[in-house]
Amino acid sequence: MVGVLEDLYPPQTAQSWDRVGLVAGDPTQPVGRIHFAVDPTMAVIEEARALGADLLVTHHPLLLRGVHSVATTSAKGASVTALVVHDIALWVAHTNADVADPGVNDALAHACGLADLEPLTVVEGQPLGRVGRLPEPLRLAEFAERLHAALPHAAGGIRVAGPPGAEVRRVAVMGGAGDDLFDAVRASGADVYVTADLRHHPALEAREEARGGTPYLVDAGHWATESLWLAGAAERLVAALADAGWPPSTVDTHISTLRTDPWDFVVGATPAPSAPPDLGGTS
């Protein structure tokens, strides 16, 4: 099983700072049920246990930074203990899933309705992010509304920086945190950049550099932009297992139903403007 996962998302394609691959479990243990989720939270691990999963595949690492104790007095320790006690293996595809083709950013680009995809940039020899075009120009507000409808619900919704009636056609995307790629976004000629975790200073400086023009910004949420990858990852794993000779009936896959976005509600947000009329289907 680990070998098939590593063929789909090779660990060597992860960024040098990342921690991916098998985190807990015996590589030789039998696997009959696989659970997919964005985050290996305690609630997700319990969900996997309740489903009888043998393997939990997540996008985000459980142990990204140094840990000196796995006592159950900490959340990390409680998570590791739960995995071991319930015999659930944990395998992580993080930045190696971001750069995969298809991967996290292809799923986000598809949700945006983009075609003619190409890498946004290359980092450590790997293609990161995607740039593509909409089939027809849209007003920024309409584009944001359509993306919101395509994403799983999160309390924070999406944030937009730019005039609602501005025309957009070329779109750059980076699932998860992407406010370190503004130079690449500007170089790509994108009209709008869809990512998440946009901090005040980088976002403000990006809008200042744009002098009110492009690229406009859409912060669509970290969990929401990356959870789109899960269903496709499960489908590709099942297909790869079949190609490797595993009978389809021997492996069952599940997608987590838990929202692991940490926010629960928003107070006082500015409501979205009514989407202006479309651009008449011009090309």
mmCIF file of C-alpha atoms in Angstrom:
data_model
loop_
_atom_site.group_PDB
_atom_site.id
_atom_site.type_symbol
_atom_site.label_atom_id
_atom_site.label_comp_id
_atom_site.label_asym_id
_atom_site.label_seq_id
_atom_site.Cartn_x
_atom_site.Cartn_y
_atom_site.Cartn_z
ATOM 1 C CA MET A 1 0.000 0.000 0.000
ATOM 2 C CA VAL A 2 2.753 2.474 0.926
ATOM 3 C CA GLY A 3 4.502 1.780 -2.375
ATOM 4 C CA VAL A 4 1.363 2.577 -4.372
ATOM 5 C CA LEU A 5 0.836 5.827 -2.451
ATOM 6 C CA GLU A 6 4.457 6.813 -2.991
ATOM 7 C CA ASP A 7 4.095 6.194 -6.727
ATOM 8 C CA LEU A 8 1.171 8.636 -6.786
ATOM 9 C CA TYR A 9 2.800 11.213 -4.490
ATOM 10 C CA PRO A 10 6.565 10.604 -4.412
ATOM 11 C CA PRO A 11 8.064 11.769 -1.103
ATOM 12 C CA GLN A 12 11.110 13.163 -2.928
ATOM 13 C CA THR A 13 8.903 15.765 -4.628
ATOM 14 C CA ALA A 14 7.970 17.315 -1.258
ATOM 15 C CA GLN A 15 9.633 20.557 -0.259
ATOM 16 C CA SER A 16 12.786 20.178 1.819
ATOM 17 C CA TRP A 17 11.154 21.504 5.007
ATOM 18 C CA ASP A 18 8.190 19.126 4.771
ATOM 19 C CA ARG A 19 7.512 15.868 6.639
ATOM 20 C CA VAL A 20 5.543 13.419 4.541
ATOM 21 C CA GLY A 21 5.069 9.670 4.153
ATOM 22 C CA LEU A 22 4.344 7.010 6.771
ATOM 23 C CA VAL A 23 4.012 8.620 10.205
ATOM 24 C CA ALA A 24 2.534 5.733 12.177
ATOM 25 C CA GLY A 25 1.918 2.076 11.446
ATOM 26 C CA ASP A 26 3.640 -1.009 10.052
ATOM 27 C CA PRO A 27 4.236 -0.894 6.269
ATOM 28 C CA THR A 28 3.357 -4.598 6.079
ATOM 29 C CA GLN A 29 0.055 -4.439 7.965
ATOM 30 C CA PRO A 30 -3.078 -5.441 5.986
ATOM 31 C CA VAL A 31 -5.272 -2.567 4.795
ATOM 32 C CA GLY A 32 -8.930 -3.001 3.967
ATOM 33 C CA ARG A 33 -10.400 0.425 4.705
ATOM 34 C CA ILE A 34 -8.780 3.812 4.022
ATOM 35 C CA HIS A 35 -9.983 7.142 5.410
ATOM 36 C CA PHE A 36 -9.043 10.444 3.721
ATOM 37 C CA ALA A 37 -8.957 13.824 5.481
ATOM 38 C CA VAL A 38 -7.178 17.178 5.332
ATOM 39 C CA ASP A 39 -6.060 17.254 8.974
ATOM 40 C CA PRO A 40 -5.096 14.410 11.349
ATOM 41 C CA THR A 41 -6.999 15.930 14.269
ATOM 42 C CA MET A 42 -8.157 13.910 17.254
ATOM 43 C CA ALA A 43 -11.733 14.073 15.926
ATOM 44 C CA VAL A 44 -10.646 12.789 12.499
ATOM 45 C CA ILE A 45 -8.704 9.930 14.110
ATOM 46 C CA GLU A 46 -11.812 9.032 16.124
ATOM 47 C CA GLU A 47 -13.866 9.190 12.924
ATOM 48 C CA ALA A 48 -11.390 6.796 11.307
ATOM 49 C CA ARG A 49 -11.593 4.467 14.316
ATOM 50 C CA ALA A 50 -15.410 4.479 14.262
ATOM 51 C CA LEU A 51 -15.355 3.589 10.565
ATOM 52 C CA GLY A 52 -12.960 0.731 11.181
ATOM 53 C CA ALA A 53 -10.213 2.273 9.027
ATOM 54 C CA ASP A 54 -6.819 0.600 8.899
ATOM 55 C CA LEU A 55 -5.155 3.563 7.198
ATOM 56 C CA LEU A 56 -5.671 7.319 7.516
ATOM 57 C CA VAL A 57 -4.363 9.402 4.602
ATOM 58 C CA THR A 58 -4.144 13.127 5.334
ATOM 59 C CA HIS A 59 -2.858 16.180 3.541
ATOM 60 C CA HIS A 60 -1.407 17.935 6.557
ATOM 61 C CA PRO A 61 1.391 16.387 8.623
ATOM 62 C CA LEU A 62 0.811 15.432 12.238
ATOM 63 C CA LEU A 63 4.474 15.892 13.224
ATOM 64 C CA LEU A 64 5.843 18.752 11.135
ATOM 65 C CA ARG A 65 8.044 20.190 13.874
ATOM 66 C CA GLY A 66 10.089 18.609 16.628
ATOM 67 C CA VAL A 67 8.125 16.688 19.257
ATOM 68 C CA HIS A 68 9.858 15.521 22.432
ATOM 69 C CA SER A 69 6.971 13.667 24.067
ATOM 70 C CA VAL A 70 3.947 11.696 22.908
ATOM 71 C CA ALA A 71 2.316 11.616 26.339
ATOM 72 C CA THR A 72 -1.457 11.983 26.132
ATOM 73 C CA THR A 73 -1.203 15.250 28.073
ATOM 74 C CA SER A 74 -0.685 16.991 24.694
ATOM 75 C CA ALA A 75 -2.920 16.859 21.625
ATOM 76 C CA LYS A 76 -0.071 15.488 19.500
ATOM 77 C CA GLY A 77 0.630 12.775 22.042
ATOM 78 C CA ALA A 78 -3.027 11.872 22.335
ATOM 79 C CA SER A 79 -3.250 11.623 18.540
ATOM 80 C CA VAL A 80 -0.202 9.382 18.221
ATOM 81 C CA THR A 81 -1.429 7.197 21.067
ATOM 82 C CA ALA A 82 -4.886 6.848 19.510
ATOM 83 C CA LEU A 83 -3.379 5.822 16.183
ATOM 84 C CA VAL A 84 -1.176 3.183 17.807
ATOM 85 C CA VAL A 85 -3.790 1.837 20.235
ATOM 86 C CA HIS A 86 -6.414 1.475 17.498
ATOM 87 C CA ASP A 87 -3.930 0.093 14.957
ATOM 88 C CA ILE A 88 -4.527 2.895 12.450
ATOM 89 C CA ALA A 89 -1.630 3.739 10.156
ATOM 90 C CA LEU A 90 -1.142 7.384 9.143
ATOM 91 C CA TRP A 91 0.315 8.387 5.772
ATOM 92 C CA VAL A 92 0.777 12.026 4.749
ATOM 93 C CA ALA A 93 0.906 13.658 1.307
ATOM 94 C CA HIS A 94 1.506 17.384 1.801
ATOM 95 C CA THR A 95 3.619 19.430 -0.604
ATOM 96 C CA ASN A 96 4.145 16.285 -2.681
ATOM 97 C CA ALA A 97 0.360 16.355 -3.224
ATOM 98 C CA ASP A 98 0.506 20.101 -3.987
ATOM 99 C CA VAL A 99 2.946 19.572 -6.865
ATOM 100 C CA ALA A 100 1.399 16.332 -8.154
ATOM 101 C CA ASP A 101 -0.337 16.280 -11.519
ATOM 102 C CA PRO A 102 -3.179 15.937 -10.804
ATOM 103 C CA GLY A 103 -2.927 17.192 -7.250
ATOM 104 C CA VAL A 104 -4.251 19.750 -4.781
ATOM 105 C CA ASN A 105 -3.838 22.715 -7.107
ATOM 106 C CA ASP A 106 -5.447 20.964 -10.062
ATOM 107 C CA ALA A 107 -8.510 20.285 -7.902
ATOM 108 C CA LEU A 108 -8.684 23.962 -6.924
ATOM 109 C CA ALA A 109 -8.190 25.066 -10.539
ATOM 110 C CA HIS A 110 -11.038 22.772 -11.580
ATOM 111 C CA ALA A 111 -13.294 24.338 -8.908
ATOM 112 C CA CYS A 112 -12.431 27.738 -10.393
ATOM 113 C CA GLY A 113 -13.454 26.478 -13.851
ATOM 114 C CA LEU A 114 -10.005 26.922 -15.395
ATOM 115 C CA ALA A 115 -8.587 25.466 -18.598
ATOM 116 C CA ASP A 116 -5.124 25.456 -20.222
ATOM 117 C CA LEU A 117 -3.334 24.961 -16.907
ATOM 118 C CA GLU A 118 0.365 25.571 -16.404
ATOM 119 C CA PRO A 119 2.553 25.820 -13.286
ATOM 120 C CA LEU A 120 2.493 29.127 -11.438
ATOM 121 C CA THR A 121 6.146 28.773 -10.468
ATOM 122 C CA VAL A 122 8.872 26.207 -9.830
ATOM 123 C CA VAL A 123 10.264 25.810 -6.303
ATOM 124 C CA GLU A 124 13.059 23.339 -5.492
ATOM 125 C CA GLY A 125 12.619 21.887 -8.951
ATOM 126 C CA GLN A 126 8.897 21.193 -8.506
ATOM 127 C CA PRO A 127 5.917 22.930 -10.207
ATOM 128 C CA LEU A 128 3.952 24.822 -7.561
ATOM 129 C CA GLY A 129 0.508 26.360 -8.030
ATOM 130 C CA ARG A 130 -1.400 26.611 -11.283
ATOM 131 C CA VAL A 131 -2.391 29.337 -13.747
ATOM 132 C CA GLY A 132 -5.216 28.980 -16.240
ATOM 133 C CA ARG A 133 -8.001 30.821 -17.988
ATOM 134 C CA LEU A 134 -11.754 30.979 -17.612
ATOM 135 C CA PRO A 135 -13.821 29.957 -20.658
ATOM 136 C CA GLU A 136 -15.163 33.514 -20.767
ATOM 137 C CA PRO A 137 -14.495 36.686 -18.794
ATOM 138 C CA LEU A 138 -16.370 37.164 -15.535
ATOM 139 C CA ARG A 139 -16.838 40.064 -13.176
ATOM 140 C CA LEU A 140 -14.768 39.571 -10.026
ATOM 141 C CA ALA A 141 -17.889 39.347 -7.831
ATOM 142 C CA GLU A 142 -19.432 36.692 -10.077
ATOM 143 C CA PHE A 143 -16.210 34.696 -10.119
ATOM 144 C CA ALA A 144 -16.063 34.809 -6.321
ATOM 145 C CA GLU A 145 -19.690 33.724 -5.993
ATOM 146 C CA ARG A 146 -19.167 30.789 -8.341
ATOM 147 C CA LEU A 147 -16.049 29.691 -6.465
ATOM 148 C CA HIS A 148 -17.854 29.988 -3.143
ATOM 149 C CA ALA A 149 -20.579 27.686 -4.473
ATOM 150 C CA ALA A 150 -17.963 25.136 -5.590
ATOM 151 C CA LEU A 151 -16.131 25.015 -2.245
ATOM 152 C CA PRO A 152 -17.178 23.112 0.876
ATOM 153 C CA HIS A 153 -18.806 25.380 3.434
ATOM 154 C CA ALA A 154 -16.608 27.083 6.002
ATOM 155 C CA ALA A 155 -17.683 29.685 8.524
ATOM 156 C CA GLY A 156 -15.334 32.350 7.184
ATOM 157 C CA GLY A 157 -16.536 32.118 3.588
ATOM 158 C CA ILE A 158 -14.108 33.797 1.197
ATOM 159 C CA ARG A 159 -12.532 37.256 1.274
ATOM 160 C CA VAL A 160 -12.028 39.317 -1.854
ATOM 161 C CA ALA A 161 -9.770 42.307 -2.539
ATOM 162 C CA GLY A 162 -10.674 44.176 -5.721
ATOM 163 C CA PRO A 163 -13.581 46.015 -7.352
ATOM 164 C CA PRO A 164 -16.657 43.758 -7.726
ATOM 165 C CA GLY A 165 -17.184 44.751 -11.349
ATOM 166 C CA ALA A 166 -13.607 44.211 -12.504
ATOM 167 C CA GLU A 167 -13.157 41.803 -15.412
ATOM 168 C CA VAL A 168 -11.154 38.649 -14.749
ATOM 169 C CA ARG A 169 -10.159 35.819 -17.054
ATOM 170 C CA ARG A 170 -6.645 34.630 -16.211
ATOM 171 C CA VAL A 171 -6.502 33.053 -12.743
ATOM 172 C CA ALA A 172 -3.636 31.848 -10.542
ATOM 173 C CA VAL A 173 -4.293 29.375 -7.733
ATOM 174 C CA MET A 174 -2.364 27.990 -4.794
ATOM 175 C CA GLY A 175 -4.195 25.742 -2.349
ATOM 176 C CA GLY A 176 -3.474 26.519 1.283
ATOM 177 C CA ALA A 177 -1.188 29.369 2.349
ATOM 178 C CA GLY A 178 0.184 31.222 -0.668
ATOM 179 C CA ASP A 179 1.107 34.783 0.268
ATOM 180 C CA ASP A 180 4.784 34.092 -0.436
ATOM 181 C CA LEU A 181 4.151 33.719 -4.191
ATOM 182 C CA PHE A 182 3.046 37.231 -5.139
ATOM 183 C CA ASP A 183 6.083 37.812 -7.386
ATOM 184 C CA ALA A 184 5.195 34.685 -9.377
ATOM 185 C CA VAL A 185 1.540 35.739 -9.548
ATOM 186 C CA ARG A 186 2.475 39.145 -10.967
ATOM 187 C CA ALA A 187 4.846 37.535 -13.456
ATOM 188 C CA SER A 188 2.091 35.154 -14.606
ATOM 189 C CA GLY A 189 -0.168 37.973 -15.716
ATOM 190 C CA ALA A 190 -3.066 36.655 -13.628
ATOM 191 C CA ASP A 191 -6.083 38.890 -13.148
ATOM 192 C CA VAL A 192 -6.918 37.257 -9.820
ATOM 193 C CA TYR A 193 -5.060 35.065 -7.335
ATOM 194 C CA VAL A 194 -6.960 32.416 -5.370
ATOM 195 C CA THR A 195 -5.211 31.122 -2.254
ATOM 196 C CA ALA A 196 -5.638 31.204 1.541
ATOM 197 C CA ASP A 197 -4.217 32.504 4.807
ATOM 198 C CA LEU A 198 -3.524 35.949 3.336
ATOM 199 C CA ARG A 199 -1.911 37.994 6.103
ATOM 200 C CA HIS A 200 -2.491 41.719 6.460
ATOM 201 C CA HIS A 201 0.914 43.066 5.436
ATOM 202 C CA PRO A 202 1.654 40.820 2.432
ATOM 203 C CA ALA A 203 -1.889 41.260 1.095
ATOM 204 C CA LEU A 204 -1.857 45.022 1.620
ATOM 205 C CA GLU A 205 1.537 45.348 -0.036
ATOM 206 C CA ALA A 206 0.334 43.239 -2.974
ATOM 207 C CA ARG A 207 -2.655 45.536 -3.467
ATOM 208 C CA GLU A 208 -0.413 48.600 -3.161
ATOM 209 C CA GLU A 209 1.922 47.207 -5.817
ATOM 210 C CA ALA A 210 -1.096 46.604 -8.050
ATOM 211 C CA ARG A 211 -2.134 50.289 -7.718
ATOM 212 C CA GLY A 212 -5.737 49.140 -7.481
ATOM 213 C CA GLY A 213 -5.471 46.909 -10.553
ATOM 214 C CA THR A 214 -4.577 43.280 -11.079
ATOM 215 C CA PRO A 215 -3.941 40.835 -9.579
ATOM 216 C CA TYR A 216 -7.034 40.937 -7.383
ATOM 217 C CA LEU A 217 -7.014 38.610 -4.373
ATOM 218 C CA VAL A 218 -9.359 35.863 -3.213
ATOM 219 C CA ASP A 219 -8.700 34.241 0.164
ATOM 220 C CA ALA A 220 -10.840 31.103 -0.054
ATOM 221 C CA GLY A 221 -9.744 29.411 3.166
ATOM 222 C CA HIS A 222 -7.007 26.886 3.857
ATOM 223 C CA TRP A 223 -9.170 23.855 4.656
ATOM 224 C CA ALA A 224 -11.704 24.589 1.903
ATOM 225 C CA THR A 225 -9.159 24.991 -0.893
ATOM 226 C CA GLU A 226 -7.312 21.797 0.022
ATOM 227 C CA SER A 227 -10.247 19.523 0.892
ATOM 228 C CA LEU A 228 -11.210 19.495 -2.795
ATOM 229 C CA TRP A 229 -8.276 17.120 -3.378
ATOM 230 C CA LEU A 230 -9.563 14.284 -1.201
ATOM 231 C CA ALA A 231 -12.146 12.680 -3.485
ATOM 232 C CA GLY A 232 -9.808 12.634 -6.479
ATOM 233 C CA ALA A 233 -6.977 11.237 -4.360
ATOM 234 C CA ALA A 234 -9.211 8.388 -3.211
ATOM 235 C CA GLU A 235 -10.303 7.631 -6.771
ATOM 236 C CA ARG A 236 -6.732 7.626 -8.057
ATOM 237 C CA LEU A 237 -5.559 5.361 -5.248
ATOM 238 C CA VAL A 238 -8.318 2.832 -5.985
ATOM 239 C CA ALA A 239 -7.402 2.891 -9.688
ATOM 240 C CA ALA A 240 -3.689 2.480 -8.912
ATOM 241 C CA LEU A 241 -4.405 -0.430 -6.585
ATOM 242 C CA ALA A 242 -6.458 -2.114 -9.306
ATOM 243 C CA ASP A 243 -3.585 -1.635 -11.744
ATOM 244 C CA ALA A 244 -1.279 -3.212 -9.160
ATOM 245 C CA GLY A 245 -3.497 -6.281 -8.981
ATOM 246 C CA TRP A 246 -5.586 -5.541 -5.893
ATOM 247 C CA PRO A 247 -9.187 -6.749 -6.399
ATOM 248 C CA PRO A 248 -11.495 -3.685 -6.069
ATOM 249 C CA SER A 249 -13.603 -5.414 -3.421
ATOM 250 C CA THR A 250 -10.661 -5.696 -1.021
ATOM 251 C CA VAL A 251 -10.216 -1.944 -0.393
ATOM 252 C CA ASP A 252 -12.898 0.452 0.847
ATOM 253 C CA THR A 253 -12.344 4.227 0.881
ATOM 254 C CA HIS A 254 -14.051 6.989 2.855
ATOM 255 C CA ILE A 255 -13.788 10.780 2.751
ATOM 256 C CA SER A 256 -13.951 12.597 6.098
ATOM 257 C CA THR A 257 -17.180 14.465 6.726
ATOM 258 C CA LEU A 258 -15.638 16.619 9.441
ATOM 259 C CA ARG A 259 -14.928 20.301 8.860
ATOM 260 C CA THR A 260 -11.481 20.838 10.351
ATOM 261 C CA ASP A 261 -11.413 24.537 9.517
ATOM 262 C CA PRO A 262 -10.778 26.012 12.997
ATOM 263 C CA TRP A 263 -13.285 28.897 12.746
ATOM 264 C CA ASP A 264 -16.906 28.503 13.871
ATOM 265 C CA PHE A 265 -18.626 31.809 13.086
ATOM 266 C CA VAL A 266 -18.033 35.354 11.847
ATOM 267 C CA VAL A 267 -19.481 38.581 13.241
ATOM 268 C CA GLY A 268 -19.863 41.809 11.280
ATOM 269 C CA ALA A 269 -18.508 40.758 7.875
ATOM 270 C CA THR A 270 -19.310 43.025 4.929
ATOM 271 C CA PRO A 271 -21.916 41.225 2.797
ATOM 272 C CA ALA A 272 -21.010 40.254 -0.739
ATOM 273 C CA PRO A 273 -22.214 42.722 -3.389
ATOM 274 C CA SER A 274 -24.766 41.553 -5.875
ATOM 275 C CA ALA A 275 -22.943 40.078 -8.833
ATOM 276 C CA PRO A 276 -23.026 42.551 -11.741
ATOM 277 C CA PRO A 277 -24.342 41.415 -15.110
ATOM 278 C CA ASP A 278 -21.969 39.102 -16.963
ATOM 279 C CA LEU A 279 -19.868 40.310 -19.837
ATOM 280 C CA GLY A 280 -22.154 38.986 -22.529
ATOM 281 C CA GLY A 281 -20.149 35.845 -23.243
ATOM 282 C CA THR A 282 -17.355 37.746 -24.959
ATOM 283 C CA SER A 283 -14.205 35.792 -25.710
#
